[in-house]
Short mmCIF file of C-alpha atoms and ligand atoms in Angstrom, two decimals:
data_model
loop_
_atom_site.label_atom_id
_atom_site.label_comp_id
_atom_site.label_asym_id
_atom_site.label_seq_id
_atom_site.Cartn_x
_atom_site.Cartn_y
_atom_site.Cartn_z
CA MET A 1 86.92 68.84 111.66
CA PHE A 2 86.47 71.63 110.30
CA LYS A 3 86.61 72.88 106.41
CA THR A 4 89.73 74.52 105.46
CA LEU A 5 90.59 76.86 103.01
CA ASP A 6 91.57 74.05 100.52
CA ASP A 7 87.87 73.27 100.67
CA LEU A 8 86.68 76.76 99.53
CA PRO A 9 84.56 76.81 96.31
CA GLU A 10 86.74 78.18 93.03
CA GLU A 11 85.54 81.70 93.12
CA GLY A 12 83.25 83.89 95.33
CA ARG A 13 83.14 86.78 97.79
CA LEU A 14 84.19 85.83 100.96
CA LEU A 15 83.36 87.25 104.60
CA VAL A 16 86.68 86.89 106.86
CA ARG A 17 86.84 87.29 110.75
CA ILE A 18 90.38 88.40 111.56
CA ASP A 19 91.86 89.39 115.07
CA VAL A 20 93.95 92.24 114.84
CA ASN A 21 92.66 93.71 118.51
CA SER A 22 96.28 95.44 119.23
CA PRO A 23 97.93 97.40 121.78
CA VAL A 24 97.17 100.77 121.42
CA GLU A 25 99.73 103.82 122.79
CA ASN A 26 98.48 107.53 122.40
CA GLY A 27 95.79 106.84 120.05
CA GLU A 28 98.43 104.71 118.05
CA VAL A 29 97.71 101.09 117.10
CA GLN A 30 100.94 99.16 117.66
CA ASP A 31 101.88 96.82 115.15
CA ASN A 32 102.33 93.35 115.82
CA ARG A 33 102.52 89.61 115.04
CA ARG A 34 98.64 89.23 114.60
CA PHE A 35 98.90 91.85 111.40
CA SER A 36 101.56 89.33 109.61
CA ARG A 37 99.69 86.61 110.13
CA HIS A 38 96.10 87.67 109.39
CA ALA A 39 97.97 88.93 106.08
CA GLU A 40 98.95 86.12 104.69
CA THR A 41 95.89 84.30 105.18
CA LEU A 42 94.26 87.83 103.05
CA ARG A 43 97.28 87.55 100.65
CA GLU A 44 96.56 84.11 100.06
CA LEU A 45 92.62 84.76 98.85
CA ALA A 46 93.33 87.82 97.38
CA ASP A 47 96.02 86.04 95.01
CA ASP A 48 93.39 83.15 94.55
CA GLY A 49 91.13 86.06 93.02
CA TYR A 50 88.32 86.26 96.13
CA THR A 51 86.79 89.26 96.94
CA LEU A 52 87.15 89.43 100.79
CA GLY A 53 84.76 91.71 103.33
CA VAL A 54 87.14 91.70 106.22
CA LEU A 55 85.41 91.88 109.87
CA ALA A 56 87.63 92.24 113.11
CA HIS A 57 87.43 94.22 116.45
CA GLN A 58 89.45 96.32 118.74
CA GLY A 59 89.30 96.73 122.41
CA ARG A 60 86.20 97.07 124.59
CA PRO A 61 83.32 99.80 124.81
CA GLY A 62 84.38 102.11 127.83
CA ARG A 63 88.19 101.43 127.26
CA ASP A 64 91.24 103.61 126.04
CA THR A 65 91.78 100.45 123.03
CA PHE A 66 88.34 100.83 121.93
CA VAL A 67 89.28 102.88 118.48
CA SER A 68 88.01 102.79 114.52
CA LEU A 69 89.95 100.18 112.47
CA GLU A 70 91.26 102.96 110.06
CA GLN A 71 94.80 102.50 111.36
CA HIS A 72 94.60 98.93 111.30
CA ALA A 73 93.53 98.82 107.75
CA GLU A 74 97.32 100.89 107.02
CA ILE A 75 98.78 98.48 108.95
CA LEU A 76 97.74 95.56 106.79
CA SER A 77 97.85 97.45 103.71
CA SER A 78 101.81 97.59 104.53
CA HIS A 79 102.34 93.81 105.27
CA LEU A 80 100.48 92.98 102.31
CA GLU A 81 101.89 95.65 100.00
CA ARG A 82 98.49 96.46 98.65
CA GLU A 83 95.84 98.31 99.25
CA ILE A 84 93.17 97.36 102.26
CA GLN A 85 90.19 99.78 101.44
CA TYR A 86 88.66 100.73 104.89
CA VAL A 87 84.98 102.15 105.66
CA PRO A 88 83.64 103.55 108.79
CA ASP A 89 80.82 101.33 109.03
CA THR A 90 80.19 97.55 109.81
CA TYR A 91 76.68 96.76 108.03
CA GLY A 92 74.90 100.01 107.22
CA GLU A 93 74.51 101.73 103.56
CA ASP A 94 78.12 102.66 103.42
CA ALA A 95 79.41 99.66 103.89
CA LEU A 96 76.73 97.94 101.93
CA GLU A 97 77.86 100.36 99.10
CA ALA A 98 81.57 99.52 99.95
CA ILE A 99 81.13 95.63 99.61
CA ARG A 100 79.29 96.30 96.67
CA ASP A 101 82.10 98.20 94.59
CA LEU A 102 84.70 95.49 95.54
CA SER A 103 85.81 93.32 92.84
CA GLY A 104 88.06 90.22 92.70
CA GLY A 105 91.34 90.22 94.80
CA GLU A 106 89.98 93.72 95.98
CA ILE A 107 90.08 93.93 100.38
CA LEU A 108 87.76 95.83 102.41
CA LEU A 109 88.16 96.09 106.28
CA LEU A 110 84.72 97.05 107.87
CA GLU A 111 84.34 99.05 111.12
CA ASN A 112 85.07 97.52 114.21
CA VAL A 113 82.47 94.95 115.48
CA ARG A 114 82.02 95.80 118.90
CA MET A 115 80.92 99.53 118.02
CA ILE A 116 77.56 97.58 117.13
CA ASP A 117 75.36 96.61 120.04
CA GLU A 118 74.59 92.99 118.43
CA GLU A 119 78.41 91.74 118.25
CA LEU A 120 78.36 91.58 122.24
CA ALA A 121 74.58 90.90 122.63
CA ASP A 122 74.62 87.74 125.21
CA ARG A 123 72.73 85.16 122.91
CA THR A 124 72.83 81.83 121.50
CA PRO A 125 74.49 81.23 118.14
CA GLU A 126 71.14 80.68 116.70
CA ALA A 127 69.53 84.03 118.47
CA HIS A 128 73.21 85.98 116.66
CA ALA A 129 72.14 84.53 113.43
CA ASP A 130 68.92 86.29 113.71
CA SER A 131 70.38 89.41 113.94
CA ALA A 132 70.47 92.16 111.50
CA PHE A 133 73.72 92.00 111.54
CA VAL A 134 74.15 88.44 110.47
CA GLU A 135 71.30 88.51 108.20
CA THR A 136 72.49 91.48 106.15
CA LEU A 137 76.23 90.79 105.85
CA SER A 138 75.68 87.36 105.28
CA GLY A 139 73.59 88.01 101.97
CA GLU A 140 76.59 89.93 100.50
CA PHE A 141 78.78 86.70 100.62
CA ASN A 142 79.00 83.41 99.20
CA ALA A 143 81.01 82.03 102.30
CA TYR A 144 82.54 82.62 106.11
CA VAL A 145 86.08 82.12 107.23
CA ASN A 146 86.86 82.44 110.31
CA ASP A 147 90.56 82.95 111.00
CA ALA A 148 90.19 84.87 114.58
CA TYR A 149 91.58 81.86 116.40
CA SER A 150 92.37 84.50 119.39
CA THR A 151 88.84 85.20 119.38
CA ALA A 152 87.98 81.97 119.22
CA HIS A 153 86.49 81.99 123.15
CA ARG A 154 84.27 84.58 122.58
CA GLY A 155 80.69 83.49 121.83
CA HIS A 156 79.93 87.21 119.62
CA ALA A 157 77.86 87.49 116.62
CA SER A 158 80.95 87.89 114.03
CA ILE A 159 82.29 84.15 115.30
CA VAL A 160 79.48 82.23 116.08
CA GLY A 161 76.42 83.80 113.83
CA PHE A 162 77.68 83.60 111.04
CA PRO A 163 78.23 79.53 110.97
CA GLN A 164 75.03 79.51 111.40
CA VAL A 165 73.63 80.68 108.03
CA MET A 166 76.55 80.27 105.38
CA ASP A 167 79.34 77.90 104.62
CA ALA A 168 82.04 78.10 106.81
CA TYR A 169 85.99 77.78 106.58
CA ALA A 170 88.36 78.26 108.88
CA GLY A 171 92.05 80.35 107.79
CA ARG A 172 95.56 79.63 107.99
CA VAL A 173 95.75 81.38 110.80
CA MET A 174 92.73 79.54 113.09
CA GLU A 175 94.03 76.10 111.31
CA ALA A 176 97.53 76.50 112.87
CA GLU A 177 97.02 77.85 115.84
CA TYR A 178 94.72 75.19 116.77
CA GLU A 179 96.81 72.30 115.91
CA ALA A 180 99.77 73.51 117.50
CA ASN A 181 97.59 74.98 120.81
CA SER A 182 95.90 71.87 121.35
CA ALA A 183 98.82 69.30 120.96
CA ILE A 184 99.19 69.35 124.68
CA GLN A 185 95.61 67.58 124.92
CA GLU A 186 95.73 65.51 121.73
CA ARG A 187 99.34 64.72 121.19
CA GLU A 188 101.09 61.54 123.33
CA PHE A 189 104.74 62.89 124.29
CA ASP A 190 106.93 59.85 124.75
CA GLY A 191 109.83 61.78 126.43
CA HIS A 192 109.31 64.89 129.32
CA VAL A 193 107.20 67.37 129.05
CA SER A 194 107.95 70.91 130.73
CA MET A 195 105.76 73.89 130.85
CA ALA A 196 107.42 77.61 131.96
CA LEU A 197 104.98 79.49 133.59
CA GLY A 198 105.09 83.27 134.26
CA GLY A 199 103.18 86.37 133.70
CA THR A 200 100.96 87.82 136.02
CA LYS A 201 97.73 86.16 136.07
CA ALA A 202 97.83 84.03 138.83
CA ASP A 203 94.35 81.90 138.01
CA ASP A 204 94.94 81.42 134.50
CA LEU A 205 98.29 79.88 134.84
CA ILE A 206 96.72 77.73 138.21
CA HIS A 207 93.74 76.45 136.23
CA VAL A 208 95.96 75.21 133.46
CA MET A 209 98.13 73.17 136.03
CA GLU A 210 95.44 71.36 137.45
CA ARG A 211 94.34 70.63 134.11
CA VAL A 212 97.65 69.55 132.54
CA ASP A 213 98.53 66.92 135.36
CA ASP A 214 98.22 63.99 133.07
CA THR A 215 100.59 65.76 130.28
CA VAL A 216 103.43 67.58 131.99
CA ASP A 217 105.93 66.14 134.05
CA THR A 218 107.61 69.74 135.06
CA PHE A 219 106.92 73.07 135.58
CA LEU A 220 109.28 75.98 135.50
CA MET A 221 107.97 78.84 137.65
CA GLY A 222 108.59 82.89 137.22
CA GLY A 223 107.29 85.97 136.98
CA ILE A 224 104.09 87.00 139.53
CA VAL A 225 102.93 83.29 139.62
CA GLY A 226 106.76 82.30 140.67
CA GLU A 227 106.79 84.44 143.60
CA LEU A 228 103.12 83.39 144.88
CA PHE A 229 104.34 79.87 145.14
CA LEU A 230 107.65 80.87 146.54
CA ARG A 231 105.65 82.93 149.26
CA ALA A 232 103.75 79.18 149.88
CA ALA A 233 106.61 77.43 150.05
CA GLY A 234 107.67 79.93 153.09
CA HIS A 235 109.98 82.26 151.54
CA ASP A 236 109.75 86.22 152.51
CA VAL A 237 108.34 87.21 148.33
CA GLY A 238 105.32 87.38 146.79
CA TYR A 239 103.82 90.55 148.86
CA ASP A 240 102.93 93.88 147.66
CA VAL A 241 105.62 96.37 148.45
CA GLU A 242 105.65 100.11 148.04
CA ASP A 243 104.90 100.33 143.76
CA THR A 244 103.09 96.65 143.43
CA ASP A 245 99.77 95.57 143.54
CA PHE A 246 99.66 92.34 142.06
CA PHE A 247 100.62 90.14 144.75
CA ASP A 248 98.12 90.27 148.12
CA GLU A 249 94.73 90.44 146.36
CA GLN A 250 95.85 87.12 143.93
CA TRP A 251 97.25 85.17 147.37
CA ALA A 252 94.17 86.14 149.11
CA GLU A 253 92.03 84.41 146.27
CA GLN A 254 94.37 81.35 145.50
CA GLU A 255 96.93 80.70 148.53
CA ASP A 256 94.59 77.43 149.32
CA THR A 257 94.96 76.00 145.68
CA ILE A 258 98.60 77.38 145.58
CA ARG A 259 99.13 74.91 149.27
CA GLU A 260 97.39 71.96 147.76
CA LEU A 261 99.42 72.22 143.98
CA LEU A 262 102.45 72.25 145.67
CA ASP A 263 101.59 69.70 147.90
CA SER A 264 100.24 67.18 145.54
CA TYR A 265 102.78 68.02 142.61
CA GLY A 266 105.88 68.01 144.83
CA ASP A 267 109.32 68.54 142.87
CA ARG A 268 107.33 68.47 139.40
CA ILE A 269 107.10 72.36 140.41
CA ARG A 270 110.45 74.09 140.50
CA LEU A 271 110.40 77.47 142.08
CA PRO A 272 113.41 80.18 141.62
CA VAL A 273 116.48 79.30 143.55
CA ASP A 274 117.47 83.16 143.49
CA LEU A 275 115.82 86.46 141.88
CA ALA A 276 116.75 89.87 140.69
CA TYR A 277 116.06 93.39 141.24
CA GLU A 278 117.50 96.92 141.04
CA ASP A 279 120.01 97.66 143.42
CA ASP A 280 120.87 101.30 144.24
CA ALA A 281 123.03 102.27 141.44
CA GLY A 282 119.96 100.93 139.25
CA GLU A 283 121.87 97.56 137.90
CA ARG A 284 120.35 94.23 138.17
CA ALA A 285 121.28 92.22 141.45
CA GLU A 286 120.57 88.84 142.31
CA VAL A 287 119.77 87.03 145.83
CA ALA A 288 119.18 83.62 146.65
CA VAL A 289 115.51 83.36 147.70
CA GLU A 290 116.43 81.70 151.08
CA GLY A 291 118.46 85.33 152.10
CA VAL A 292 115.44 87.53 150.46
CA GLU A 293 114.29 89.95 152.69
CA LYS A 294 110.18 91.19 152.48
CA GLY A 295 109.78 94.64 150.57
CA THR A 296 111.66 93.85 147.72
CA SER A 297 110.48 94.05 144.54
CA PHE A 298 111.50 91.25 142.11
CA LEU A 299 111.82 92.04 138.37
CA ASP A 300 113.35 88.59 136.82
CA VAL A 301 114.53 84.83 137.89
CA GLY A 302 118.15 84.68 138.96
CA SER A 303 120.96 83.52 136.89
CA GLU A 304 121.34 79.92 139.33
CA THR A 305 117.51 79.57 138.33
CA VAL A 306 118.15 79.90 134.73
CA GLY A 307 120.61 77.47 134.77
CA GLU A 308 118.20 74.95 136.37
CA TYR A 309 115.67 75.54 133.97
CA GLU A 310 117.35 75.45 130.98
CA ALA A 311 119.12 71.97 131.91
CA VAL A 312 115.23 70.88 132.34
CA VAL A 313 114.18 72.18 128.59
CA ALA A 314 117.51 70.65 127.32
CA ASP A 315 116.34 66.89 128.37
CA SER A 316 112.71 67.74 127.31
CA GLU A 317 110.83 66.53 124.45
CA ALA A 318 108.36 68.94 124.54
CA VAL A 319 107.97 72.58 126.30
CA PHE A 320 105.26 74.55 126.53
CA VAL A 321 105.55 78.55 127.72
CA LYS A 322 103.00 80.53 129.12
CA GLY A 323 104.15 83.59 130.43
CA ALA A 324 107.25 85.67 131.02
CA LEU A 325 109.11 84.79 133.87
CA GLY A 326 110.49 88.38 134.21
CA VAL A 327 110.24 92.18 132.87
CA PHE A 328 111.89 91.51 129.61
CA GLU A 329 111.39 95.02 128.34
CA ASP A 330 114.02 95.79 130.24
CA GLU A 331 116.95 94.63 129.09
CA ARG A 332 118.66 93.99 132.53
CA PHE A 333 115.59 91.69 133.42
CA ALA A 334 115.13 89.72 130.42
CA ASP A 335 117.32 86.69 131.27
CA GLY A 336 114.87 84.34 132.57
CA THR A 337 112.73 85.05 129.88
CA VAL A 338 115.55 84.52 127.11
CA GLY A 339 116.96 82.33 128.45
CA ILE A 340 114.06 79.73 128.27
CA LEU A 341 113.21 80.70 124.98
CA GLU A 342 117.27 80.51 123.89
CA ALA A 343 117.28 77.28 125.58
CA ILE A 344 114.28 75.69 123.28
CA ALA A 345 115.97 77.41 120.52
CA ARG A 346 119.06 74.61 120.66
CA THR A 347 116.91 71.74 120.92
CA ASP A 348 114.93 70.00 118.79
CA CYS A 349 111.94 69.64 120.65
CA PHE A 350 108.53 70.41 120.01
CA SER A 351 107.74 73.99 121.25
CA VAL A 352 104.61 76.25 121.67
CA VAL A 353 105.40 79.89 122.88
CA GLY A 354 102.10 81.76 123.62
CA GLY A 355 100.90 84.98 125.08
CA GLY A 356 101.04 87.87 122.91
CA ASP A 357 103.67 89.46 125.21
CA THR A 358 106.25 86.71 125.83
CA SER A 359 106.70 86.33 122.06
CA ARG A 360 107.15 89.57 121.61
CA SER A 361 110.37 89.08 123.60
CA ILE A 362 111.12 86.44 120.21
CA GLU A 363 111.35 89.76 118.21
CA ILE A 364 112.79 92.60 120.48
CA TYR A 365 116.38 90.23 121.37
CA GLY A 366 116.28 88.87 118.04
CA MET A 367 115.59 85.47 118.27
CA ASP A 368 114.22 83.70 115.13
CA GLU A 369 110.88 82.28 115.20
CA GLY A 370 111.77 79.31 112.88
CA ASP A 371 113.61 78.03 116.05
CA PHE A 372 110.06 77.28 117.52
CA SER A 373 107.29 74.72 116.38
CA HIS A 374 104.43 77.48 117.28
CA VAL A 375 104.68 81.15 118.63
CA SER A 376 100.88 81.95 119.74
CA ILE A 377 99.54 84.89 118.81
CA ALA A 378 96.50 83.99 121.33
CA GLY A 379 95.91 85.06 124.65
CA GLY A 380 92.98 84.03 127.00
CA ALA A 381 92.12 81.36 123.36
CA TYR A 382 95.81 79.72 124.65
CA VAL A 383 94.88 79.19 127.82
CA ARG A 384 91.82 77.45 127.30
CA ALA A 385 93.82 75.53 124.38
CA LEU A 386 95.86 74.42 126.80
CA THR A 387 93.60 73.53 129.53
CA GLY A 388 91.66 71.48 127.24
CA GLU A 389 88.15 73.39 127.33
CA SER A 390 86.54 73.63 123.81
CA LEU A 391 86.32 76.91 121.83
CA VAL A 392 83.14 77.96 120.80
CA ALA A 393 84.32 79.18 117.43
CA ILE A 394 85.42 75.98 116.66
CA GLU A 395 82.66 74.37 117.54
CA ALA A 396 80.78 76.76 115.33
CA LEU A 397 82.82 75.44 112.42
CA GLU A 398 82.66 71.69 113.05
CA GLU A 399 78.61 72.02 113.05
C1 3PG B 401 92.75 89.07 122.92
O1 3PG B 401 93.15 90.25 122.40
O2 3PG B 401 92.65 88.06 123.44
C2 3PG B 401 91.63 88.66 121.81
O3 3PG B 401 91.42 89.85 120.69
C3 3PG B 401 90.17 88.77 122.76
O4 3PG B 401 89.59 90.33 123.41
P1 3PG B 401 88.68 90.24 124.37
O5 3PG B 401 89.47 89.40 125.43
O6 3PG B 401 88.23 91.54 124.77
O7 3PG B 401 87.52 89.55 123.97
#
């Protein structure tokens, strides 16, 4: 097991890695749960008098979302209701000057770590530790805290390099995410375990299904992946139509695996019995899957499916959610996603809701986060946790 903030020495200067990687719309960074969660870790540390240098990334080189962290500092400041300083430099002279000017309880956000080449270099943790980036910053701080669970699957310098040369601790977000997301692999559940799978990325979800064979009793399918399974079951859905390109390519790659899973899991896989689409009047309309016509673009599971899935959830001891069952951003097509979440909220089952997008529906539709055991802020790391694959950040902290 790793050390946590409870094991920190009483005072000192801490280098804290967080993950506030966010959607960016028209150049504007969008506030989201990652900010509020990490703000709590920073608040705890600053209130305890530690001096904090903070590392984070945004986007990937070459993408529109690859921007500086100036706006992130403002958003974090608004959550913390205190100033988070920002310097447009990661470990050069300006960064070092700003770090050395800091005193107890002050917080400085350094520039996007992915703007330096060493962060993304394909190296071992030991080689990352030898980089000028890690050598320079580790000399300025007494200990390293990794709170960036959602980047825990990336073997980058700021994740695996510092723990090689500094005392390393897991932050509160890291600790909570690790515990809840690993529950599917670590805990024994006496009762029925269900998993709702939706969203667009079939390969991730199929991989999860293969890895939780021993734990999950029922899979509730929706979204694009649900349609691909319906296609394998012989229905006329899961094909690309005029305005979609989600289906045929994924079908070509996954057809065999989907057929094998349908075969071996049998009725443990529950498929939609009806689907919703937008009719000519712009209204939500529904059709039974038996009667669907090839060429319709479906945007949600239908109400009969929602009812069936709700009944499964009501009888479950644990429910894991990965991905949305429909296009919930549009109120007309939110019934599947919201129906499952509300059904979970009505029970006292152990529940983990994952995937940045799915968890956003909790806010949009005014549900109470407290009704779920855990709402994850991770994407790829959540998928890995569900499959039981190890996370390099956790390995580094444990070492
Ligand atoms: C995420 O948003 O899932 C993490 O920040 C990791 O980002 P990445 O997929 O660009 O490495």
